[in-house]
Each structure stands twice: as C-alpha cells, then as structure tokens.
Short mmCIF file of C-alpha atoms in Angstrom, two decimals:
data_model
loop_
_atom_site.label_atom_id
_atom_site.label_comp_id
_atom_site.label_asym_id
_atom_site.label_seq_id
_atom_site.Cartn_x
_atom_site.Cartn_y
_atom_site.Cartn_z
CA MET A 888 45.17 -11.84 -42.07
CA ARG A 889 45.07 -14.51 -39.43
CA ARG A 890 42.58 -16.95 -38.01
CA MET A 891 41.68 -17.27 -34.35
CA ALA A 892 43.72 -20.48 -34.01
CA GLU A 893 47.02 -18.75 -34.73
CA LYS A 894 49.11 -17.85 -31.68
CA VAL A 895 50.17 -14.21 -31.50
CA PHE A 896 50.55 -11.54 -28.82
CA SER A 897 48.23 -8.59 -29.12
CA ILE A 898 47.06 -5.77 -26.87
CA ILE A 899 43.61 -5.60 -25.31
CA GLU A 900 41.92 -2.36 -24.27
CA VAL A 901 39.26 -2.69 -21.57
CA ALA A 902 37.25 0.52 -21.28
CA GLU A 903 34.32 1.95 -19.35
CA GLN A 904 32.14 4.44 -21.20
CA ASP A 905 29.01 5.94 -19.63
CA GLY A 906 28.87 3.17 -17.06
CA THR A 907 29.22 0.33 -19.58
CA TRP A 908 32.33 -1.83 -19.91
CA GLY A 909 33.63 -3.34 -23.12
CA TYR A 910 36.89 -4.40 -24.72
CA SER A 911 38.68 -4.46 -28.07
CA ASP A 912 41.89 -5.75 -29.62
CA ILE A 913 43.95 -2.81 -30.85
CA ASN A 914 46.10 -4.94 -33.19
CA PHE A 915 43.33 -6.89 -34.97
CA SER A 916 39.84 -6.09 -36.18
CA GLU A 917 36.97 -8.48 -36.92
CA GLU A 918 35.76 -6.12 -39.63
CA ARG A 919 36.36 -7.42 -43.15
CA THR A 920 37.39 -5.14 -45.97
CA PRO A 921 34.83 -4.67 -48.79
CA GLY A 922 34.85 -7.62 -51.16
CA SER A 923 36.78 -9.94 -48.83
CA PRO A 924 35.44 -13.52 -48.73
CA ALA A 925 33.35 -14.75 -45.82
CA PRO A 926 35.37 -16.83 -43.31
CA VAL A 927 35.17 -20.60 -43.68
CA GLU A 928 35.66 -21.36 -39.97
CA GLY A 929 35.00 -18.72 -37.36
CA PRO A 930 35.72 -14.98 -37.60
CA LEU A 931 38.42 -13.79 -39.97
CA TRP A 932 40.59 -11.14 -38.35
CA ARG A 933 42.29 -8.26 -40.12
CA GLN A 934 45.61 -7.00 -38.73
CA VAL A 935 45.53 -3.22 -38.27
CA SER A 936 48.87 -2.64 -36.48
CA PRO A 937 52.08 -4.62 -35.77
CA VAL A 938 51.70 -7.37 -33.18
CA ALA A 939 53.46 -7.08 -29.83
CA ILE A 940 56.52 -8.99 -28.65
CA ALA A 941 56.16 -11.34 -25.68
CA GLY A 942 56.74 -9.39 -22.46
CA THR A 943 56.48 -6.04 -24.23
CA GLY A 944 56.52 -2.86 -22.22
CA LEU A 945 53.28 -0.88 -22.32
CA ALA A 946 52.65 2.83 -21.93
CA ALA A 947 49.48 4.80 -22.62
CA VAL A 948 48.25 8.37 -22.49
CA GLY A 949 44.89 10.01 -23.16
CA SER A 950 43.20 13.38 -23.50
CA VAL A 951 40.10 14.87 -21.92
CA GLY A 952 38.47 14.52 -25.35
CA ASP A 953 39.13 10.75 -25.15
CA ASP A 954 41.86 10.51 -27.78
CA ARG A 955 44.40 7.84 -26.78
CA ARG A 956 47.90 6.69 -27.65
CA VAL A 957 49.36 3.28 -26.75
CA TYR A 958 53.07 2.41 -27.06
CA TYR A 959 54.61 -1.04 -27.14
CA GLN A 960 57.40 -3.09 -28.76
CA ASP A 961 56.93 -5.09 -31.97
CA LEU A 962 58.62 -8.29 -33.14
CA ASP A 963 61.55 -6.31 -34.61
CA ARG A 964 62.03 -4.58 -31.21
CA SER A 965 60.95 -1.24 -32.57
CA VAL A 966 58.74 0.97 -30.43
CA VAL A 967 55.31 1.31 -32.02
CA GLY A 968 52.74 4.01 -31.29
CA THR A 969 49.04 3.45 -32.05
CA ALA A 970 46.44 6.22 -32.14
CA TYR A 971 42.76 6.27 -31.17
CA ARG A 972 40.72 9.27 -32.30
CA SER A 973 37.33 9.87 -30.73
CA SER A 974 35.77 11.39 -33.86
CA PRO A 975 31.97 11.21 -33.93
CA PRO A 976 29.81 9.22 -34.28
CA THR A 977 32.18 6.54 -32.91
CA GLY A 978 35.88 6.60 -32.19
CA ARG A 979 38.34 4.16 -33.71
CA TRP A 980 42.00 3.17 -33.85
CA THR A 981 43.19 5.12 -36.86
CA GLY A 982 46.82 4.18 -37.46
CA TYR A 983 50.27 3.56 -36.08
CA GLU A 984 53.89 4.62 -36.35
CA VAL A 985 56.97 2.37 -36.16
CA PHE A 986 59.69 4.66 -34.83
CA THR A 987 62.74 2.69 -35.99
CA SER A 988 61.68 2.87 -39.63
CA ALA A 989 59.92 6.23 -39.37
CA VAL A 990 62.66 8.31 -37.70
CA GLY A 991 65.63 5.95 -37.34
CA ALA A 992 65.22 5.57 -33.58
CA PRO A 993 67.28 2.75 -32.03
CA SER A 994 65.70 -0.65 -31.49
CA ALA A 995 64.62 -1.32 -27.93
CA ASP A 996 66.24 -3.84 -25.65
CA GLY A 997 64.12 -6.99 -25.66
CA GLY A 998 61.17 -6.43 -23.36
CA SER A 999 62.28 -2.94 -22.33
CA ALA A 1000 59.85 -1.11 -20.10
CA LEU A 1001 58.26 2.04 -21.59
CA ALA A 1002 57.17 5.34 -20.10
CA VAL A 1003 55.30 8.34 -21.55
CA THR A 1004 54.82 11.93 -20.37
CA GLY A 1005 53.19 15.06 -21.76
CA GLU A 1006 49.97 15.68 -23.64
CA ILE A 1007 48.88 14.39 -27.03
CA GLY A 1008 50.56 16.60 -29.62
CA ASP A 1009 53.54 17.18 -27.32
CA LEU A 1010 54.45 13.72 -26.00
CA ARG A 1011 57.70 12.14 -24.80
CA VAL A 1012 58.19 8.36 -24.91
CA TYR A 1013 61.13 6.70 -23.12
CA TYR A 1014 62.71 3.26 -23.38
CA LEU A 1015 66.09 1.49 -23.12
CA ASP A 1016 67.89 0.70 -26.39
CA ASP A 1017 69.76 -2.53 -27.12
CA GLY A 1018 72.74 -1.10 -25.18
CA ARG A 1019 70.23 -0.48 -22.36
CA ARG A 1020 70.74 3.31 -22.46
CA PRO A 1021 67.75 5.68 -22.11
CA VAL A 1022 66.17 6.88 -25.35
CA ARG A 1023 63.84 9.85 -25.56
CA LEU A 1024 61.30 10.12 -28.39
CA ARG A 1025 59.80 13.60 -28.79
CA GLU A 1026 56.58 14.43 -30.62
CA GLY A 1027 56.94 17.64 -32.68
CA ASP A 1028 54.76 19.65 -35.03
CA GLN A 1029 55.91 17.79 -38.13
CA GLU A 1030 57.57 14.58 -36.97
CA TRP A 1031 59.07 12.68 -34.07
CA THR A 1032 62.74 13.03 -33.13
CA TYR A 1033 64.92 11.05 -30.74
CA ASP A 1034 67.87 11.48 -28.39
CA VAL A 1035 70.01 8.83 -26.66
CA CYS A 1036 71.64 9.29 -23.25
CA ALA A 1037 74.76 7.50 -24.49
CA ASP A 1038 76.96 8.26 -21.46
CA ALA A 1039 74.53 6.96 -18.83
CA PRO A 1040 75.27 3.62 -17.14
CA PRO A 1041 73.45 0.74 -18.85
CA GLY A 1042 70.28 -0.49 -17.25
CA SER A 1043 69.93 -3.98 -15.85
CA PRO A 1044 68.46 -6.58 -18.24
CA ILE A 1045 65.14 -6.46 -16.37
CA SER A 1046 65.23 -2.81 -15.36
CA PRO A 1047 61.95 -1.00 -14.70
CA LEU A 1048 61.49 2.50 -16.09
CA ALA A 1049 59.62 5.59 -14.92
CA ALA A 1050 59.56 9.18 -16.14
CA VAL A 1051 58.24 12.58 -15.04
CA THR A 1052 58.49 16.14 -16.32
CA ALA A 1053 59.03 18.79 -13.64
CA GLY A 1054 59.49 22.40 -14.65
CA GLN A 1055 61.38 22.45 -17.96
CA VAL A 1056 63.35 19.26 -17.27
CA GLU A 1057 62.47 15.64 -18.13
CA TYR A 1058 63.57 12.88 -15.74
CA VAL A 1059 63.92 9.16 -16.43
CA TYR A 1060 64.49 6.58 -13.67
CA TYR A 1061 65.81 3.03 -14.00
CA LEU A 1062 68.11 0.48 -12.30
CA ASP A 1063 71.65 0.07 -13.62
CA VAL A 1064 73.59 -3.21 -13.76
CA ARG A 1065 74.68 -2.75 -10.13
CA GLY A 1066 71.06 -2.32 -9.05
CA HIS A 1067 71.43 1.39 -8.30
CA VAL A 1068 68.64 3.88 -8.99
CA VAL A 1069 69.78 6.19 -11.82
CA GLU A 1070 68.17 9.50 -12.76
CA ALA A 1071 68.82 10.57 -16.37
CA SER A 1072 67.76 14.18 -17.00
CA TRP A 1073 67.03 15.91 -20.30
CA HIS A 1074 67.73 19.69 -20.18
CA GLY A 1075 66.77 20.75 -23.69
CA ALA A 1076 69.60 22.48 -25.53
CA GLU A 1077 72.03 21.42 -22.79
CA GLY A 1078 71.29 17.75 -23.48
CA TRP A 1079 71.49 14.89 -20.98
CA SER A 1080 72.95 14.51 -17.51
CA PHE A 1081 72.64 11.65 -15.05
CA ASP A 1082 73.01 10.91 -11.33
CA ASP A 1083 73.37 7.77 -9.24
CA LEU A 1084 70.71 8.36 -6.58
CA THR A 1085 71.60 5.26 -4.58
CA SER A 1086 75.21 6.32 -4.09
CA GLY A 1087 74.48 10.03 -3.87
CA THR A 1088 71.64 9.96 -1.32
CA GLU A 1089 72.49 9.51 2.35
CA GLY A 1090 70.86 6.42 3.82
CA CYS A 1091 69.43 5.22 0.52
CA PRO A 1092 68.97 1.41 0.59
CA MET A 1093 69.62 -0.89 -2.33
CA PRO A 1094 66.48 -1.63 -4.34
CA SER A 1095 65.13 -5.10 -4.83
CA PRO A 1096 66.57 -6.31 -8.18
CA LEU A 1097 63.20 -7.86 -9.07
CA GLY A 1098 60.91 -4.99 -8.10
CA ARG A 1099 59.61 -2.10 -10.11
CA LEU A 1100 60.13 1.59 -9.41
CA THR A 1101 57.59 4.30 -10.02
CA ALA A 1102 57.71 8.10 -9.89
CA VAL A 1103 55.39 11.09 -9.64
CA ARG A 1104 55.82 14.84 -9.92
CA ARG A 1105 55.41 16.87 -6.70
CA GLY A 1106 54.46 20.50 -7.21
CA SER A 1107 55.84 22.41 -10.18
CA ALA A 1108 59.49 21.40 -10.10
CA SER A 1109 60.00 18.50 -7.69
CA ARG A 1110 59.52 14.73 -7.95
CA THR A 1111 59.34 11.59 -5.87
CA VAL A 1112 60.53 8.05 -6.64
CA TYR A 1113 59.24 4.86 -5.01
CA PHE A 1114 60.82 1.40 -4.98
CA LEU A 1115 61.09 -1.74 -2.86
CA ASP A 1116 64.29 -2.34 -0.92
CA GLU A 1117 66.11 -5.67 -0.67
CA THR A 1118 63.67 -6.80 2.03
CA ASP A 1119 60.74 -5.80 -0.25
CA ARG A 1120 59.71 -2.87 1.94
CA PRO A 1121 58.55 0.36 0.26
CA VAL A 1122 60.93 3.32 0.17
CA GLN A 1123 60.31 6.92 -0.89
CA LEU A 1124 63.06 9.06 -2.43
CA GLU A 1125 61.88 12.66 -2.39
CA HIS A 1126 63.57 15.57 -4.12
CA VAL A 1127 63.03 18.59 -1.89
CA VAL A 1128 63.98 22.26 -1.96
CA VAL A 1129 65.66 23.48 1.22
CA ALA A 1130 64.83 27.13 1.83
CA GLY A 1131 67.60 29.66 1.97
CA THR A 1132 69.06 30.87 5.25
CA LYS A 1133 71.28 33.76 6.31
CA LYS A 1134 74.31 31.55 5.72
CA ASP A 1135 72.96 30.08 2.46
CA SER A 1136 70.68 32.65 0.90
CA GLU A 1137 70.08 30.70 -2.32
CA GLY A 1138 69.02 27.47 -0.65
CA ARG A 1139 69.60 24.07 -2.23
CA THR A 1140 67.94 20.88 -3.38
CA VAL A 1141 68.49 17.44 -1.84
CA TRP A 1142 67.15 13.90 -2.03
CA ARG A 1143 65.70 12.51 1.19
CA VAL A 1144 64.89 8.91 2.08
CA GLN A 1145 61.71 7.85 3.84
CA ARG A 1146 61.15 4.20 4.75
CA LEU A 1147 57.38 3.76 4.69
CA SER A 1148 57.61 0.70 6.94
CA ALA A 1149 58.14 3.22 9.76
CA TYR A 1150 54.45 4.10 9.33
CA GLY A 1151 53.31 0.49 9.31
CA ALA A 1152 53.51 -0.21 5.59
CA PRO A 1153 53.95 -3.99 5.25
CA ALA A 1154 56.51 -5.72 3.09
CA ALA A 1155 55.49 -6.47 -0.47
CA VAL A 1156 55.51 -9.91 -2.04
CA ALA A 1157 58.88 -10.47 -3.74
CA GLY A 1158 59.04 -9.25 -7.33
CA SER A 1159 55.92 -7.08 -7.08
CA ARG A 1160 55.51 -3.87 -9.03
CA PRO A 1161 54.07 -0.94 -7.06
CA VAL A 1162 52.24 1.96 -8.67
CA VAL A 1163 51.58 5.50 -7.44
CA VAL A 1164 48.77 7.98 -8.17
CA PRO A 1165 48.32 11.54 -6.81
CA THR A 1166 45.24 12.75 -4.92
CA ALA A 1167 43.35 15.91 -5.84
CA ASP A 1168 45.66 17.91 -3.56
CA GLY A 1169 48.80 16.32 -5.00
CA HIS A 1170 49.54 13.82 -2.23
CA PRO A 1171 50.86 10.42 -3.37
CA ARG A 1172 49.07 7.10 -2.84
CA LEU A 1173 51.12 3.96 -3.32
CA TYR A 1174 49.65 0.53 -4.16
CA TYR A 1175 51.31 -2.89 -4.09
CA PRO A 1176 50.50 -6.50 -3.10
CA ASP A 1177 51.63 -7.55 0.37
CA ALA A 1178 53.13 -10.91 1.37
CA ASP A 1179 49.65 -12.48 1.11
CA ARG A 1180 49.36 -10.92 -2.37
CA LEU A 1181 46.52 -8.66 -1.23
CA VAL A 1182 46.59 -5.04 -2.38
CA VAL A 1183 47.73 -2.42 0.15
CA GLU A 1184 47.20 1.36 -0.08
CA VAL A 1185 49.83 3.59 1.57
CA GLY A 1186 48.74 7.22 1.26
CA PHE A 1187 50.29 10.50 2.44
CA ASN A 1188 47.83 12.61 4.47
CA GLY A 1189 49.87 15.82 4.64
CA LEU A 1190 51.62 14.93 7.90
CA GLY A 1191 52.32 11.20 7.72
CA TRP A 1192 51.22 8.02 6.00
CA ASP A 1193 47.99 6.04 6.35
CA VAL A 1194 48.00 2.32 5.59
CA HIS A 1195 44.86 0.57 4.36
CA HIS A 1196 44.71 -3.14 3.59
CA ALA A 1197 42.45 -2.60 0.59
CA GLY A 1198 42.47 -6.18 -0.64
CA ALA A 1199 41.55 -7.61 2.78
CA GLU A 1200 39.00 -4.86 3.56
CA ALA A 1201 37.18 -4.96 0.21
CA ASP A 1202 33.48 -5.81 0.01
CA ARG A 1203 32.93 -5.17 3.73
CA GLY A 1204 35.63 -7.56 4.80
CA ALA A 1205 34.88 -10.38 2.36
CA GLY A 1206 38.11 -9.47 0.60
CA ALA A 1207 39.26 -9.14 -2.99
CA PRO A 1208 41.09 -11.90 -4.90
CA ALA A 1209 44.79 -12.25 -4.23
CA ALA A 1210 47.08 -11.05 -6.99
CA ALA A 1211 48.82 -13.50 -9.29
CA GLU A 1212 52.51 -14.00 -8.67
CA GLY A 1213 54.56 -11.32 -10.43
CA THR A 1214 51.52 -9.41 -11.70
CA SER A 1215 51.77 -5.74 -12.55
CA LEU A 1216 49.45 -3.28 -10.86
CA ALA A 1217 47.93 -0.30 -12.63
CA ALA A 1218 45.93 2.44 -10.95
CA VAL A 1219 44.04 5.55 -12.02
CA ALA A 1220 42.32 8.31 -10.08
CA GLY A 1221 38.72 9.01 -11.04
CA GLY A 1222 37.55 12.25 -12.55
CA ASP A 1223 37.59 13.96 -9.16
CA HIS A 1224 40.93 12.35 -8.12
CA ARG A 1225 39.36 11.14 -4.88
CA GLY A 1226 38.45 7.55 -5.66
CA VAL A 1227 40.99 5.15 -7.18
CA GLN A 1228 40.64 2.13 -9.44
CA VAL A 1229 43.40 -0.50 -9.16
CA TYR A 1230 43.82 -3.26 -11.75
CA TYR A 1231 45.77 -6.50 -11.52
CA LEU A 1232 45.77 -10.14 -12.54
CA GLY A 1233 43.97 -12.33 -9.99
CA ALA A 1234 45.69 -15.47 -8.78
CA ALA A 1235 44.54 -18.55 -10.66
CA ASP A 1236 45.14 -20.70 -7.58
CA ALA A 1237 42.46 -18.74 -5.72
CA GLY A 1238 39.82 -20.83 -7.49
CA ASN A 1239 36.71 -20.02 -9.49
CA GLY A 1240 34.36 -19.10 -6.67
CA PRO A 1241 33.23 -15.61 -5.65
CA ASP A 1242 36.54 -15.03 -3.87
CA GLY A 1243 38.71 -16.41 -6.67
CA GLY A 1244 40.65 -14.39 -9.22
CA ASP A 1245 40.90 -17.30 -11.68
CA GLY A 1246 43.82 -15.66 -13.49
CA ASN A 1247 41.70 -12.84 -14.90
CA LEU A 1248 41.63 -9.06 -14.69
CA ILE A 1249 40.42 -7.68 -11.34
CA GLU A 1250 39.28 -4.12 -10.56
CA LEU A 1251 39.58 -2.87 -6.97
CA GLU A 1252 37.77 0.45 -6.55
CA GLY A 1253 37.63 2.83 -3.61
CA SER A 1254 39.87 4.77 -1.26
CA GLY A 1255 40.74 4.55 2.41
CA ALA A 1256 38.77 1.78 4.11
CA GLU A 1257 35.94 1.51 1.53
CA TRP A 1258 36.74 -0.84 -1.36
CA THR A 1259 34.82 -3.04 -3.77
CA ALA A 1260 36.19 -5.75 -6.05
CA ARG A 1261 34.98 -6.53 -9.55
CA HIS A 1262 35.92 -9.55 -11.68
CA LEU A 1263 36.17 -7.84 -15.07
CA GLY A 1264 37.75 -10.87 -16.72
CA ALA A 1265 34.84 -13.17 -15.90
CA GLU A 1266 32.16 -10.49 -16.26
CA LEU A 1267 33.21 -9.43 -19.75
CA GLY A 1268 34.65 -12.71 -20.98
CA LEU A 1269 38.00 -11.00 -21.53
CA PRO A 1270 40.86 -12.72 -23.36
CA GLU A 1271 43.29 -14.10 -20.81
CA VAL A 1272 46.26 -12.04 -19.72
CA ALA A 1273 49.45 -13.48 -21.25
CA THR A 1274 51.41 -15.39 -18.62
CA GLY A 1275 54.79 -17.11 -18.58
CA VAL A 1276 56.57 -13.83 -19.39
CA PRO A 1277 56.46 -10.49 -17.56
CA SER A 1278 53.14 -9.02 -18.68
CA PRO A 1279 52.66 -5.38 -17.76
CA ILE A 1280 49.26 -3.84 -17.19
CA THR A 1281 48.81 -0.10 -17.65
CA ALA A 1282 45.81 2.19 -17.25
CA ILE A 1283 44.74 5.76 -17.98
CA TYR A 1284 41.63 7.82 -17.21
CA THR A 1285 39.99 9.92 -19.94
CA SER A 1286 36.17 9.96 -20.03
CA GLY A 1287 36.49 6.76 -17.99
CA PRO A 1288 39.14 4.19 -17.10
CA ARG A 1289 40.99 2.40 -19.91
CA VAL A 1290 43.14 -0.64 -19.07
CA TYR A 1291 45.70 -2.27 -21.38
CA TYR A 1292 47.38 -5.67 -21.25
CA THR A 1293 48.79 -8.26 -23.64
CA THR A 1294 47.04 -11.50 -24.51
CA VAL A 1295 48.19 -14.53 -26.49
CA GLU A 1296 45.85 -16.26 -28.92
#
C-alpha cells in the first residue's frame, strides 16, 4: 500500500463513455480490501499492478466489446501487460502479467518504446531488449511466447518503435545507432529478416535523430512509414507493388520516398513525435506540431495531400493551445473513421486563460478545417502528465476514446 504523498509513476486512463468523461489509475485503486483499517490521513491506495518506470513506453489495444490491454515497463525493466474486462454490470482492471518472470522474455532497454498489433486473444507486443534488438511477444491459446531478432542492428538509445502486420508478415520499424530506418520482419516458421530502408531506398533522407517514426498498413499486404528528416520535415516511405509487364511478368515491390513538404506540409518543431491514423477508405492522415507547436493535419485525398493547420484553425480561428515541448501526440479515428481526436500535452507557458494549455491534457477534435479544442486536464481535474522525462501518450478507440499517459505522485 502507499499513501498519496509517496512519489511513484503510474498510468492514467482517461475515457469517454456514453458522452461522459472520467479517469482512473490502472496501477492503484482507492478501494480498500475487506477488514483493512480506515486511512488516518487522506485516501489509502491499494496497488493492483506493478508501477511504471520513468519514461516508460506505452502501448494499448482494445476490442469492440470494450476489453482493453495496456503494456508498459516496470521498475525491473520487464514488459508488463494489464487487462481490463468489460464484464457487466461494470468493467474493471482484472490482472496483469510480467513477461520476464512469466515466460522468460528479455528485459527491455530502459525506456524502450513499445508497439502492439493484432486483436485481443491473438496479440503481438514489440520492444527493444537491453541489447536494443527487437523482441516479439506473441499471445497464444495457452501462454505467451517470445522471439528475439538477434542479428538485427541495435537500435539507438532513444529509438522510436512502430509495428504493423500486413498479410502473413509482421513488420517492426526503428532507428539504428547510425540513425537509419530499419525494418525487421517476422515470417513465421522462417523467422526474422531485416532491411536498412535508409540505405536501400533511392532518395531516402536521413531521419531526425530526435523524432519519432510511425507506420500504418496500406491495403492487405503493403505498409507506409512516416518520419521527420534532419530538417524536421515529414517524409513518407511507401512500400508499393509494381505491376508486371511483358518484360517482367511477375512484377516487383519497391519502397518509394515522398517528401510531404512538396505539398505544403510545414516543418515540425524539433523533437516532435508525429502520429498517423487511416480514414474510412484507408487513406493516411498525419498529425504533428509545427514550428509554433500548433497541430497540423496532412491528409492524403487519393490524388495528393491536403494540409490543414488544425491547431490554428480550431474553435473558428480562436486556436487551440500550443503543444508542450517534446510532447507525444496520440490520435484515434471515431467510430465512423471520419472525425479524428488528437491528444497532446498543452504548453504550460501558454498560461491559464482560455487559450492556455497549462501543461495539461488537450483534446483536438475534428477533420479538415473544422476543429474544436477541449481542455480535458482542467475540465476533469486530471493528474498532471509526468514531465522531465520523455512521457508518451497513447490512445485507442473502443466504445469511445481511451487515452493513456504516465503521472508522478
């Protein structure tokens, strides 16, 4: 048990259900066990899962039925998975699994990013081990198993991580120690392979060493990777299938580079972490903070890219709060995949007024030129987002949006 005055990192879930927002701490509960003494000073908290490490990676996944799983790194640098089951009359966090002790999986590199793909019951969780090689955790019928891509180049100490499944192959993306984009691929019985996309793709620029990369599946077997180049401008790496010809009847696959600045996409603020979501028709929409730390939407329309200055255009031109320096962005598409909700940490130096972020969680909702901003942190009295260390924010959409971040108490 611990009292409120003790300083620990834990994970907050902010969730909308039937139009009402609320939040909970997934590591601690205010509920006392039967027979436990009443607290002397303030609420007495009961720990229900291992606490998070400072700067932990975060990954989450949910089902249509509103079950959820959240993955993070504990103080021993083991990856932990927590489970929420939406059993009537009310759902609850029901338990957790520590993968190092449960299945012997390697410890994670300190603060390693995390990624998750698949559906509950058949999930894959990815991270970098203490040698900074990709690790794949697989959920099976009876237990989890793991595989390490031991021959892949080690990731950089602050490497981002993204993963997609396309066809029957799983793909993991990260930056190696040279700053190159690496694709590590899991092929089932054939095991791992890997490719240096920076060296192997004509015209591919070097990524920003401080930025994040993100990826999304395109169609049934292709995928697209997004990152910021060394001038903090957004770049798309797209894996495409070239149709067969008379000379090459089987066709081939290639990676192609598209610099989105050619369509007017502005440079991002240094060190920002873009995020991508697909539309209902599968087109990507990329979000990141620009040099003024205002959120930008760059969306593919089927022929080219449209740029919307969502942060500046929000609330009929009044504008949304600027993003805090180094904040993560998280975004989810609504139930119809037409509207988008973007979440980030507002800049504390913006002040406490109606235009100020005050260092709390901000929701930016809309699409195209119609956006509204909501100060969830102030509205709900949320615990503050942990600062001073990289603090990822992640979000999923089940029966409504669910946002996750770490706080320190």
